[in-house]
PDB file of C-alpha atoms in Angstrom:
ATOM      1  CA  UNK A   1      -7.395   3.026  25.927  1.00 34.00           C
ATOM      2  CA  UNK A   2      -8.167   4.494  22.718  1.00 37.00           C
ATOM      3  CA  UNK A   3      -5.187   6.889  23.048  1.00 37.00           C
ATOM      4  CA  UNK A   4      -2.783   3.553  23.901  1.00 39.00           C
ATOM      5  CA  UNK A   5      -4.786   1.651  20.807  1.00 45.00           C
ATOM      6  CA  UNK A   6      -4.139   4.626  18.127  1.00 46.00           C
ATOM      7  CA  UNK A   7       0.182   4.047  18.972  1.00 48.00           C
ATOM      8  CA  UNK A   8       0.306   1.133  18.386  1.00 49.00           C
ATOM      9  CA  UNK A   9       1.084   1.635  14.566  1.00 45.00           C
ATOM     10  CA  UNK A  10       3.527   3.547  15.267  1.00 45.00           C
ATOM     11  CA  UNK A  11       5.468   0.900  17.873  1.00 43.00           C
ATOM     12  CA  UNK A  12       4.357  -2.153  17.011  1.00 45.00           C
ATOM     13  CA  UNK A  13       6.398  -5.040  15.553  1.00 39.00           C
ATOM     14  CA  UNK A  14       5.611  -5.832  11.239  1.00 37.00           C
ATOM     15  CA  UNK A  15       6.962  -8.808  10.126  1.00 36.00           C
ATOM     16  CA  UNK A  16       6.493 -10.182   6.457  1.00 34.00           C
ATOM     17  CA  UNK A  17       5.391 -13.654   5.828  1.00 34.00           C
ATOM     18  CA  UNK A  18       7.204 -15.951   3.315  1.00 32.00           C
ATOM     19  CA  UNK A  19       4.917 -17.358   0.575  1.00 30.00           C
ATOM     20  CA  UNK A  20       3.662 -20.206   1.649  1.00 32.00           C
ATOM     21  CA  UNK A  21       1.634 -18.288   4.567  1.00 64.00           C
ATOM     22  CA  UNK A  22       0.604 -15.488   2.078  1.00 79.00           C
ATOM     23  CA  UNK A  23      -2.736 -14.383   2.875  1.00 93.00           C
ATOM     24  CA  UNK A  24      -2.450 -11.501   0.119  1.00 93.00           C
ATOM     25  CA  UNK A  25      -5.105 -13.922  -1.847  1.00 94.00           C
ATOM     26  CA  UNK A  26      -7.634 -13.106   0.305  1.00 97.00           C
ATOM     27  CA  UNK A  27      -7.013  -9.361   1.172  1.00 97.00           C
ATOM     28  CA  UNK A  28      -9.415  -6.965   1.951  1.00 98.00           C
ATOM     29  CA  UNK A  29     -12.310  -6.183   4.788  1.00 98.00           C
ATOM     30  CA  UNK A  30     -15.510  -8.916   4.291  1.00 98.00           C
ATOM     31  CA  UNK A  31     -18.896  -8.736   5.971  1.00 98.00           C
ATOM     32  CA  UNK A  32     -22.458 -10.146   6.823  1.00 98.00           C
ATOM     33  CA  UNK A  33     -25.034  -9.446   9.095  1.00 97.00           C
ATOM     34  CA  UNK A  34     -22.824 -12.590  11.636  1.00 97.00           C
ATOM     35  CA  UNK A  35     -19.171 -12.000  10.737  1.00 98.00           C
ATOM     36  CA  UNK A  36     -16.606  -9.675   9.623  1.00 98.00           C
ATOM     37  CA  UNK A  37     -12.932 -10.679   9.014  1.00 98.00           C
ATOM     38  CA  UNK A  38      -9.820  -8.192   7.983  1.00 98.00           C
ATOM     39  CA  UNK A  39      -7.094  -9.669   6.421  1.00 98.00           C
ATOM     40  CA  UNK A  40      -3.602  -8.079   4.772  1.00 97.00           C
ATOM     41  CA  UNK A  41      -1.079 -10.014   3.732  1.00 95.00           C
ATOM     42  CA  UNK A  42      -0.209 -10.983   7.316  1.00 94.00           C
ATOM     43  CA  UNK A  43      -3.099 -10.650   9.360  1.00 96.00           C
ATOM     44  CA  UNK A  44      -6.398 -12.075   9.517  1.00 97.00           C
ATOM     45  CA  UNK A  45      -9.005 -10.820  12.091  1.00 98.00           C
ATOM     46  CA  UNK A  46     -12.219 -12.553  12.113  1.00 98.00           C
ATOM     47  CA  UNK A  47     -15.141 -11.465  13.937  1.00 98.00           C
ATOM     48  CA  UNK A  48     -18.154 -14.066  14.447  1.00 98.00           C
ATOM     49  CA  UNK A  49     -21.346 -14.189  16.547  1.00 97.00           C
ATOM     50  CA  UNK A  50     -21.908 -18.078  17.178  1.00 94.00           C
ATOM     51  CA  UNK A  51     -24.983 -19.050  18.815  1.00 91.00           C
ATOM     52  CA  UNK A  52     -25.274 -17.608  21.822  1.00 95.00           C
ATOM     53  CA  UNK A  53     -21.270 -16.382  22.625  1.00 97.00           C
ATOM     54  CA  UNK A  54     -19.065 -13.849  20.443  1.00 98.00           C
ATOM     55  CA  UNK A  55     -16.107 -15.161  18.872  1.00 97.00           C
ATOM     56  CA  UNK A  56     -12.679 -13.541  17.270  1.00 97.00           C
ATOM     57  CA  UNK A  57      -9.860 -15.085  15.940  1.00 97.00           C
ATOM     58  CA  UNK A  58      -6.455 -13.917  15.456  1.00 96.00           C
ATOM     59  CA  UNK A  59      -3.792 -15.092  13.083  1.00 96.00           C
ATOM     60  CA  UNK A  60      -0.265 -14.329  12.016  1.00 94.00           C
ATOM     61  CA  UNK A  61       0.760 -17.277  10.633  1.00 92.00           C
ATOM     62  CA  UNK A  62       4.796 -16.122  10.179  1.00 88.00           C
ATOM     63  CA  UNK A  63       4.773 -15.494  13.969  1.00 89.00           C
ATOM     64  CA  UNK A  64       3.236 -18.510  14.611  1.00 89.00           C
ATOM     65  CA  UNK A  65       0.147 -16.371  16.552  1.00 91.00           C
ATOM     66  CA  UNK A  66      -3.114 -18.436  16.601  1.00 93.00           C
ATOM     67  CA  UNK A  67      -5.611 -16.682  19.475  1.00 94.00           C
ATOM     68  CA  UNK A  68      -9.268 -17.333  19.969  1.00 95.00           C
ATOM     69  CA  UNK A  69     -11.687 -15.929  22.271  1.00 97.00           C
ATOM     70  CA  UNK A  70     -15.020 -16.558  23.392  1.00 97.00           C
ATOM     71  CA  UNK A  71     -17.724 -14.341  24.746  1.00 98.00           C
ATOM     72  CA  UNK A  72     -20.100 -16.220  26.922  1.00 97.00           C
ATOM     73  CA  UNK A  73     -23.658 -14.701  27.934  1.00 95.00           C
ATOM     74  CA  UNK A  74     -22.431 -15.948  31.950  1.00 94.00           C
ATOM     75  CA  UNK A  75     -19.481 -13.422  31.404  1.00 94.00           C
ATOM     76  CA  UNK A  76     -16.702 -15.862  30.876  1.00 96.00           C
ATOM     77  CA  UNK A  77     -14.328 -14.609  28.897  1.00 97.00           C
ATOM     78  CA  UNK A  78     -11.844 -17.910  27.357  1.00 96.00           C
ATOM     79  CA  UNK A  79      -8.396 -17.187  24.869  1.00 95.00           C
ATOM     80  CA  UNK A  80      -6.417 -20.296  23.670  1.00 94.00           C
ATOM     81  CA  UNK A  81      -3.681 -20.154  21.214  1.00 90.00           C
ATOM     82  CA  UNK A  82      -2.062 -22.508  19.272  1.00 78.00           C
ATOM     83  CA  UNK A  83      -5.036 -24.137  17.522  1.00 75.00           C
ATOM     84  CA  UNK A  84      -4.913 -25.071  13.859  1.00 80.00           C
ATOM     85  CA  UNK A  85      -5.215 -22.284  11.475  1.00 85.00           C
ATOM     86  CA  UNK A  86      -8.704 -21.333  10.715  1.00 90.00           C
ATOM     87  CA  UNK A  87      -9.918 -22.742   6.956  1.00 91.00           C
ATOM     88  CA  UNK A  88      -9.876 -20.230   4.254  1.00 94.00           C
ATOM     89  CA  UNK A  89     -11.120 -20.229   0.437  1.00 95.00           C
ATOM     90  CA  UNK A  90     -12.616 -17.640  -2.084  1.00 95.00           C
ATOM     91  CA  UNK A  91     -15.414 -19.320  -4.332  1.00 95.00           C
ATOM     92  CA  UNK A  92     -17.076 -17.102  -6.377  1.00 95.00           C
ATOM     93  CA  UNK A  93     -15.944 -13.678  -4.782  1.00 94.00           C
ATOM     94  CA  UNK A  94     -17.356 -14.839  -1.751  1.00 97.00           C
ATOM     95  CA  UNK A  95     -14.524 -15.584   1.274  1.00 97.00           C
ATOM     96  CA  UNK A  96     -14.968 -18.556   2.820  1.00 97.00           C
ATOM     97  CA  UNK A  97     -13.801 -18.357   6.517  1.00 96.00           C
ATOM     98  CA  UNK A  98     -14.278 -20.562   9.780  1.00 94.00           C
ATOM     99  CA  UNK A  99     -17.126 -21.711   8.971  1.00 94.00           C
ATOM    100  CA  UNK A 100     -18.613 -18.252   7.723  1.00 96.00           C
ATOM    101  CA  UNK A 101     -19.634 -17.058   4.297  1.00 98.00           C
ATOM    102  CA  UNK A 102     -18.310 -12.497   3.379  1.00 98.00           C
ATOM    103  CA  UNK A 103     -18.728 -11.035   1.127  1.00 98.00           C
ATOM    104  CA  UNK A 104     -16.144  -7.688   0.510  1.00 98.00           C
ATOM    105  CA  UNK A 105     -16.763  -4.672   1.331  1.00 98.00           C
ATOM    106  CA  UNK A 106     -13.592  -2.700   1.272  1.00 97.00           C
ATOM    107  CA  UNK A 107     -10.156  -3.366  -1.069  1.00 97.00           C
ATOM    108  CA  UNK A 108      -6.803  -3.097   0.421  1.00 96.00           C
ATOM    109  CA  UNK A 109      -3.757  -2.564  -0.955  1.00 97.00           C
ATOM    110  CA  UNK A 110      -0.328  -3.466   0.578  1.00 96.00           C
ATOM    111  CA  UNK A 111       2.212  -0.791  -1.152  1.00 96.00           C
ATOM    112  CA  UNK A 112       5.761  -0.083  -0.128  1.00 94.00           C
ATOM    113  CA  UNK A 113       6.843   2.686   2.860  1.00 94.00           C
ATOM    114  CA  UNK A 114       5.905   5.971   1.785  1.00 95.00           C
ATOM    115  CA  UNK A 115       6.314   9.747   3.172  1.00 96.00           C
ATOM    116  CA  UNK A 116       2.531  10.289   4.903  1.00 97.00           C
ATOM    117  CA  UNK A 117       1.406  14.199   4.350  1.00 97.00           C
ATOM    118  CA  UNK A 118       1.991  16.739   6.889  1.00 98.00           C
ATOM    119  CA  UNK A 119      -1.026  18.725   8.414  1.00 98.00           C
ATOM    120  CA  UNK A 120       0.438  21.482   7.548  1.00 97.00           C
ATOM    121  CA  UNK A 121      -2.920  23.699   7.521  1.00 97.00           C
ATOM    122  CA  UNK A 122      -6.803  22.607   8.930  1.00 97.00           C
ATOM    123  CA  UNK A 123      -7.339  21.371   5.328  1.00 97.00           C
ATOM    124  CA  UNK A 124      -5.083  19.152   5.783  1.00 98.00           C
ATOM    125  CA  UNK A 125      -6.930  17.829   8.900  1.00 98.00           C
ATOM    126  CA  UNK A 126      -9.093  14.771   6.880  1.00 98.00           C
ATOM    127  CA  UNK A 127      -6.518  13.527   4.922  1.00 98.00           C
ATOM    128  CA  UNK A 128      -4.019  13.758   7.831  1.00 98.00           C
ATOM    129  CA  UNK A 129      -6.560  11.531  10.275  1.00 98.00           C
ATOM    130  CA  UNK A 130      -7.192   9.290   7.707  1.00 98.00           C
ATOM    131  CA  UNK A 131      -3.696   8.510   6.634  1.00 98.00           C
ATOM    132  CA  UNK A 132      -1.582   8.725   9.403  1.00 98.00           C
ATOM    133  CA  UNK A 133      -3.163   5.505  10.934  1.00 97.00           C
ATOM    134  CA  UNK A 134      -3.308   3.353   8.321  1.00 97.00           C
ATOM    135  CA  UNK A 135      -1.313   0.047   8.958  1.00 95.00           C
ATOM    136  CA  UNK A 136      -1.379  -3.455  10.142  1.00 95.00           C
ATOM    137  CA  UNK A 137       0.422  -3.951  13.436  1.00 91.00           C
ATOM    138  CA  UNK A 138       1.046  -6.328  16.474  1.00 92.00           C
ATOM    139  CA  UNK A 139       3.230  -6.983  19.521  1.00 88.00           C
ATOM    140  CA  UNK A 140       3.034  -9.719  21.751  1.00 85.00           C
ATOM    141  CA  UNK A 141       4.354 -10.455  24.867  1.00 83.00           C
ATOM    142  CA  UNK A 142       4.050 -13.304  28.472  1.00 78.00           C
ATOM    143  CA  UNK A 143       0.645 -12.020  29.012  1.00 81.00           C
ATOM    144  CA  UNK A 144      -0.476 -10.119  26.325  1.00 88.00           C
ATOM    145  CA  UNK A 145      -1.886  -9.884  22.608  1.00 91.00           C
ATOM    146  CA  UNK A 146      -2.617  -6.791  20.842  1.00 93.00           C
ATOM    147  CA  UNK A 147      -2.983  -5.714  16.656  1.00 95.00           C
ATOM    148  CA  UNK A 148      -4.618  -3.047  15.629  1.00 96.00           C
ATOM    149  CA  UNK A 149      -5.207  -3.058  11.833  1.00 97.00           C
ATOM    150  CA  UNK A 150      -6.899   0.164  10.467  1.00 97.00           C
ATOM    151  CA  UNK A 151      -7.853   0.496   6.755  1.00 98.00           C
ATOM    152  CA  UNK A 152      -9.457   3.726   4.735  1.00 97.00           C
ATOM    153  CA  UNK A 153     -12.945   2.980   6.263  1.00 97.00           C
ATOM    154  CA  UNK A 154     -12.730   1.000   9.148  1.00 98.00           C
ATOM    155  CA  UNK A 155     -10.471   0.513  12.643  1.00 98.00           C
ATOM    156  CA  UNK A 156      -9.649  -3.055  14.238  1.00 98.00           C
ATOM    157  CA  UNK A 157      -8.978  -4.104  17.242  1.00 98.00           C
ATOM    158  CA  UNK A 158      -7.665  -7.106  19.125  1.00 98.00           C
ATOM    159  CA  UNK A 159      -6.140  -6.902  22.798  1.00 97.00           C
ATOM    160  CA  UNK A 160      -6.250  -9.612  25.405  1.00 96.00           C
ATOM    161  CA  UNK A 161      -4.258  -9.314  28.616  1.00 94.00           C
ATOM    162  CA  UNK A 162      -4.936 -10.029  32.338  1.00 92.00           C
ATOM    163  CA  UNK A 163      -6.683  -6.956  32.983  1.00 94.00           C
ATOM    164  CA  UNK A 164      -8.773  -6.412  29.725  1.00 96.00           C
ATOM    165  CA  UNK A 165     -10.001  -8.018  26.753  1.00 97.00           C
ATOM    166  CA  UNK A 166     -10.673  -5.307  23.906  1.00 98.00           C
ATOM    167  CA  UNK A 167     -12.095  -6.633  20.813  1.00 98.00           C
ATOM    168  CA  UNK A 168     -14.017  -4.547  18.005  1.00 98.00           C
ATOM    169  CA  UNK A 169     -14.712  -3.872  14.383  1.00 98.00           C
ATOM    170  CA  UNK A 170     -15.771   0.123  13.356  1.00 98.00           C
ATOM    171  CA  UNK A 171     -16.389   1.716  10.229  1.00 97.00           C
ATOM    172  CA  UNK A 172     -14.925   5.431  10.357  1.00 97.00           C
ATOM    173  CA  UNK A 173     -14.489   8.086   8.230  1.00 97.00           C
ATOM    174  CA  UNK A 174     -12.742  12.286   8.892  1.00 97.00           C
ATOM    175  CA  UNK A 175     -13.130  15.286   7.765  1.00 97.00           C
ATOM    176  CA  UNK A 176     -11.020  18.309   8.500  1.00 97.00           C
ATOM    177  CA  UNK A 177     -13.513  18.481  11.737  1.00 96.00           C
ATOM    178  CA  UNK A 178     -12.077  15.122  13.178  1.00 96.00           C
ATOM    179  CA  UNK A 179     -13.180  11.836  12.952  1.00 97.00           C
ATOM    180  CA  UNK A 180     -16.576   9.626  12.958  1.00 97.00           C
ATOM    181  CA  UNK A 181     -16.241   6.265  14.836  1.00 97.00           C
ATOM    182  CA  UNK A 182     -19.222   3.812  14.320  1.00 97.00           C
ATOM    183  CA  UNK A 183     -18.417   0.545  16.574  1.00 96.00           C
ATOM    184  CA  UNK A 184     -20.569  -2.224  14.992  1.00 97.00           C
ATOM    185  CA  UNK A 185     -18.888  -4.842  16.747  1.00 98.00           C
ATOM    186  CA  UNK A 186     -18.155  -4.756  20.374  1.00 98.00           C
ATOM    187  CA  UNK A 187     -16.356  -7.166  23.059  1.00 98.00           C
ATOM    188  CA  UNK A 188     -15.098  -6.327  26.175  1.00 98.00           C
ATOM    189  CA  UNK A 189     -14.256  -7.611  29.340  1.00 97.00           C
ATOM    190  CA  UNK A 190     -12.570  -4.750  31.788  1.00 96.00           C
ATOM    191  CA  UNK A 191     -11.288  -5.881  35.314  1.00 93.00           C
ATOM    192  CA  UNK A 192     -11.409  -2.123  36.361  1.00 92.00           C
ATOM    193  CA  UNK A 193     -14.628  -0.885  35.739  1.00 94.00           C
ATOM    194  CA  UNK A 194     -16.689  -3.749  35.339  1.00 94.00           C
ATOM    195  CA  UNK A 195     -17.773  -3.527  31.945  1.00 96.00           C
ATOM    196  CA  UNK A 196     -18.902  -6.331  29.768  1.00 97.00           C
ATOM    197  CA  UNK A 197     -19.856  -6.391  26.512  1.00 97.00           C
ATOM    198  CA  UNK A 198     -20.736  -8.645  23.636  1.00 97.00           C
ATOM    199  CA  UNK A 199     -22.808  -6.903  20.492  1.00 97.00           C
ATOM    200  CA  UNK A 200     -22.666  -6.897  16.934  1.00 97.00           C
ATOM    201  CA  UNK A 201     -25.213  -4.563  14.916  1.00 97.00           C
ATOM    202  CA  UNK A 202     -28.136  -6.248  13.425  1.00 95.00           C
ATOM    203  CA  UNK A 203     -27.653  -4.637  10.222  1.00 96.00           C
ATOM    204  CA  UNK A 204     -23.631  -5.435  10.264  1.00 97.00           C
ATOM    205  CA  UNK A 205     -23.211  -6.554   6.541  1.00 97.00           C
ATOM    206  CA  UNK A 206     -24.750  -2.546   5.990  1.00 96.00           C
ATOM    207  CA  UNK A 207     -23.203  -0.843   7.959  1.00 95.00           C
ATOM    208  CA  UNK A 208     -20.075  -1.976   7.223  1.00 97.00           C
ATOM    209  CA  UNK A 209     -20.596  -1.188   3.687  1.00 95.00           C
ATOM    210  CA  UNK A 210     -21.954   1.628   3.182  1.00 93.00           C
ATOM    211  CA  UNK A 211     -20.031   4.823   3.649  1.00 92.00           C
ATOM    212  CA  UNK A 212     -20.809   6.932   7.052  1.00 94.00           C
ATOM    213  CA  UNK A 213     -22.186  10.214   6.594  1.00 93.00           C
ATOM    214  CA  UNK A 214     -20.939  12.890   8.443  1.00 95.00           C
ATOM    215  CA  UNK A 215     -23.004  15.496  10.278  1.00 95.00           C
ATOM    216  CA  UNK A 216     -20.463  18.486  10.716  1.00 95.00           C
ATOM    217  CA  UNK A 217     -23.036  20.143  13.388  1.00 94.00           C
ATOM    218  CA  UNK A 218     -21.810  17.021  16.004  1.00 94.00           C
ATOM    219  CA  UNK A 219     -18.182  18.503  16.024  1.00 94.00           C
ATOM    220  CA  UNK A 220     -17.684  20.119  19.363  1.00 88.00           C
ATOM    221  CA  UNK A 221     -14.027  20.849  20.044  1.00 80.00           C
ATOM    222  CA  UNK A 222     -15.028  21.043  23.455  1.00 84.00           C
ATOM    223  CA  UNK A 223     -16.380  17.516  23.706  1.00 80.00           C
ATOM    224  CA  UNK A 224     -17.482  14.400  21.762  1.00 83.00           C
ATOM    225  CA  UNK A 225     -20.713  14.143  20.122  1.00 91.00           C
ATOM    226  CA  UNK A 226     -23.084  10.638  20.525  1.00 92.00           C
ATOM    227  CA  UNK A 227     -25.465  10.273  17.985  1.00 91.00           C
ATOM    228  CA  UNK A 228     -28.896   8.589  18.038  1.00 89.00           C
ATOM    229  CA  UNK A 229     -27.287   6.026  15.680  1.00 87.00           C
ATOM    230  CA  UNK A 230     -24.707   5.252  17.697  1.00 89.00           C
ATOM    231  CA  UNK A 231     -21.951   7.283  16.175  1.00 94.00           C
ATOM    232  CA  UNK A 232     -19.640   9.460  17.772  1.00 96.00           C
ATOM    233  CA  UNK A 233     -17.907  12.473  16.702  1.00 96.00           C
ATOM    234  CA  UNK A 234     -14.232  12.494  18.079  1.00 96.00           C
ATOM    235  CA  UNK A 235     -13.653  16.289  17.538  1.00 96.00           C
ATOM    236  CA  UNK A 236     -10.595  18.685  16.818  1.00 96.00           C
ATOM    237  CA  UNK A 237      -8.551  20.080  19.080  1.00 95.00           C
ATOM    238  CA  UNK A 238      -5.617  21.581  17.543  1.00 96.00           C
ATOM    239  CA  UNK A 239      -3.511  20.257  14.763  1.00 98.00           C
ATOM    240  CA  UNK A 240       0.308  20.244  13.982  1.00 98.00           C
ATOM    241  CA  UNK A 241       2.678  19.163  11.225  1.00 98.00           C
ATOM    242  CA  UNK A 242       3.125  16.219  12.480  1.00 98.00           C
ATOM    243  CA  UNK A 243       0.194  15.778  15.911  1.00 98.00           C
ATOM    244  CA  UNK A 244      -3.298  15.808  15.514  1.00 98.00           C
ATOM    245  CA  UNK A 245      -5.081  15.885  18.466  1.00 97.00           C
ATOM    246  CA  UNK A 246      -9.198  15.090  18.899  1.00 96.00           C
ATOM    247  CA  UNK A 247     -11.502  15.553  21.533  1.00 93.00           C
ATOM    248  CA  UNK A 248     -12.114  11.543  22.625  1.00 87.00           C
ATOM    249  CA  UNK A 249     -15.152  11.582  24.899  1.00 83.00           C
ATOM    250  CA  UNK A 250     -13.522  12.312  28.267  1.00 82.00           C
ATOM    251  CA  UNK A 251      -9.969  12.698  26.900  1.00 89.00           C
ATOM    252  CA  UNK A 252      -7.703  13.640  24.523  1.00 93.00           C
ATOM    253  CA  UNK A 253      -6.410  11.145  21.299  1.00 94.00           C
ATOM    254  CA  UNK A 254      -3.493  11.713  20.120  1.00 97.00           C
ATOM    255  CA  UNK A 255      -3.172  11.366  16.232  1.00 97.00           C
ATOM    256  CA  UNK A 256       0.759  11.426  15.179  1.00 97.00           C
ATOM    257  CA  UNK A 257       2.485  11.418  12.058  1.00 96.00           C
ATOM    258  CA  UNK A 258       4.882   8.499  12.106  1.00 89.00           C
ATOM    259  CA  UNK A 259       8.133   8.141  10.332  1.00 90.00           C
ATOM    260  CA  UNK A 260       8.589   5.988   6.979  1.00 91.00           C
ATOM    261  CA  UNK A 261       9.580   2.228   8.419  1.00 83.00           C
ATOM    262  CA  UNK A 262      11.014  -0.479   6.145  1.00 73.00           C
ATOM    263  CA  UNK A 263       9.731  -2.985   7.945  1.00 68.00           C
ATOM    264  CA  UNK A 264       6.008  -2.457   8.036  1.00 76.00           C
ATOM    265  CA  UNK A 265       3.014  -3.097   6.206  1.00 90.00           C
ATOM    266  CA  UNK A 266       1.352  -0.260   4.782  1.00 96.00           C
ATOM    267  CA  UNK A 267      -1.515   0.356   3.150  1.00 97.00           C
ATOM    268  CA  UNK A 268      -2.165   2.477   0.687  1.00 97.00           C
ATOM    269  CA  UNK A 269      -4.211   5.975   0.685  1.00 97.00           C
ATOM    270  CA  UNK A 270      -7.542   6.306  -0.819  1.00 96.00           C
ATOM    271  CA  UNK A 271      -9.553   9.384  -1.101  1.00 94.00           C
ATOM    272  CA  UNK A 272     -12.949   8.753   0.043  1.00 88.00           C
ATOM    273  CA  UNK A 273     -15.809   8.685  -2.580  1.00 76.00           C
ATOM    274  CA  UNK A 274     -18.251  11.351  -2.873  1.00 65.00           C
ATOM    275  CA  UNK A 275     -21.101   9.361  -2.795  1.00 57.00           C
ATOM    276  CA  UNK A 276     -22.911   6.500  -0.682  1.00 51.00           C
ATOM    277  CA  UNK A 277     -23.454   4.109  -2.873  1.00 52.00           C
ATOM    278  CA  UNK A 278     -22.417   0.575  -2.122  1.00 50.00           C
ATOM    279  CA  UNK A 279     -19.407  -1.179  -3.116  1.00 56.00           C
ATOM    280  CA  UNK A 280     -19.566  -3.167  -5.622  1.00 57.00           C
ATOM    281  CA  UNK A 281     -16.719  -5.768  -6.182  1.00 57.00           C
ATOM    282  CA  UNK A 282     -16.400  -9.009  -8.742  1.00 49.00           C
TER     283      UNK A 282
END
């Protein structure tokens, strides 16, 4: 499934917003212990805990998309569309969205399409894993809606179809040995496997705000490693200039360098800082 999701950015439909529906004043990743949101110029995904439920909202105003999914403790999942736009405001540096108050944990800058780096050596792997995934895209059909947003420090998915509902937020960090993936919000109902999960990390604000710390000893090319704190290490198998293969817990994940596409929403590549201090935003 993640193999499919990694490819959405390369194949999804990208649309530009009109000024009347511009989300850019709220752009960024925002978080609290009960909620998290990511907003680009064109897309908003909000995840939150409400009483005994977990809920997520996807809005793409330029495409007329408004979808809300609710997970209940009894295993019931409902998705509705076409509701009133979610209320968003920015007050004293805090984002007020859907009844939640969030603080910014990552800046996002939307930029013109650019040529992504080629992976010419082992020392390019970490940069390419980070950069090649960057972007925001979505796709819709009669019975499916999906959206993926990957920033420099986070990975977000909203996918609803008849056989599976998979909605999640994760922190991520890459180096030349592979990817460390920490899923702090997970909403999953899989009709094929019977899995039903609704979870948000109780320390969600800290998890989403801190930089992940990689333990290189946990990268194993012949398998993925689950660390006790919940992180998952996807280890490098091989690389070529335009393709990197990772060992992803029973399957191979393919991360591809995509060509420049003029209608894509590109996110600026920002190298990781070398410390683990909390970011400060005005």
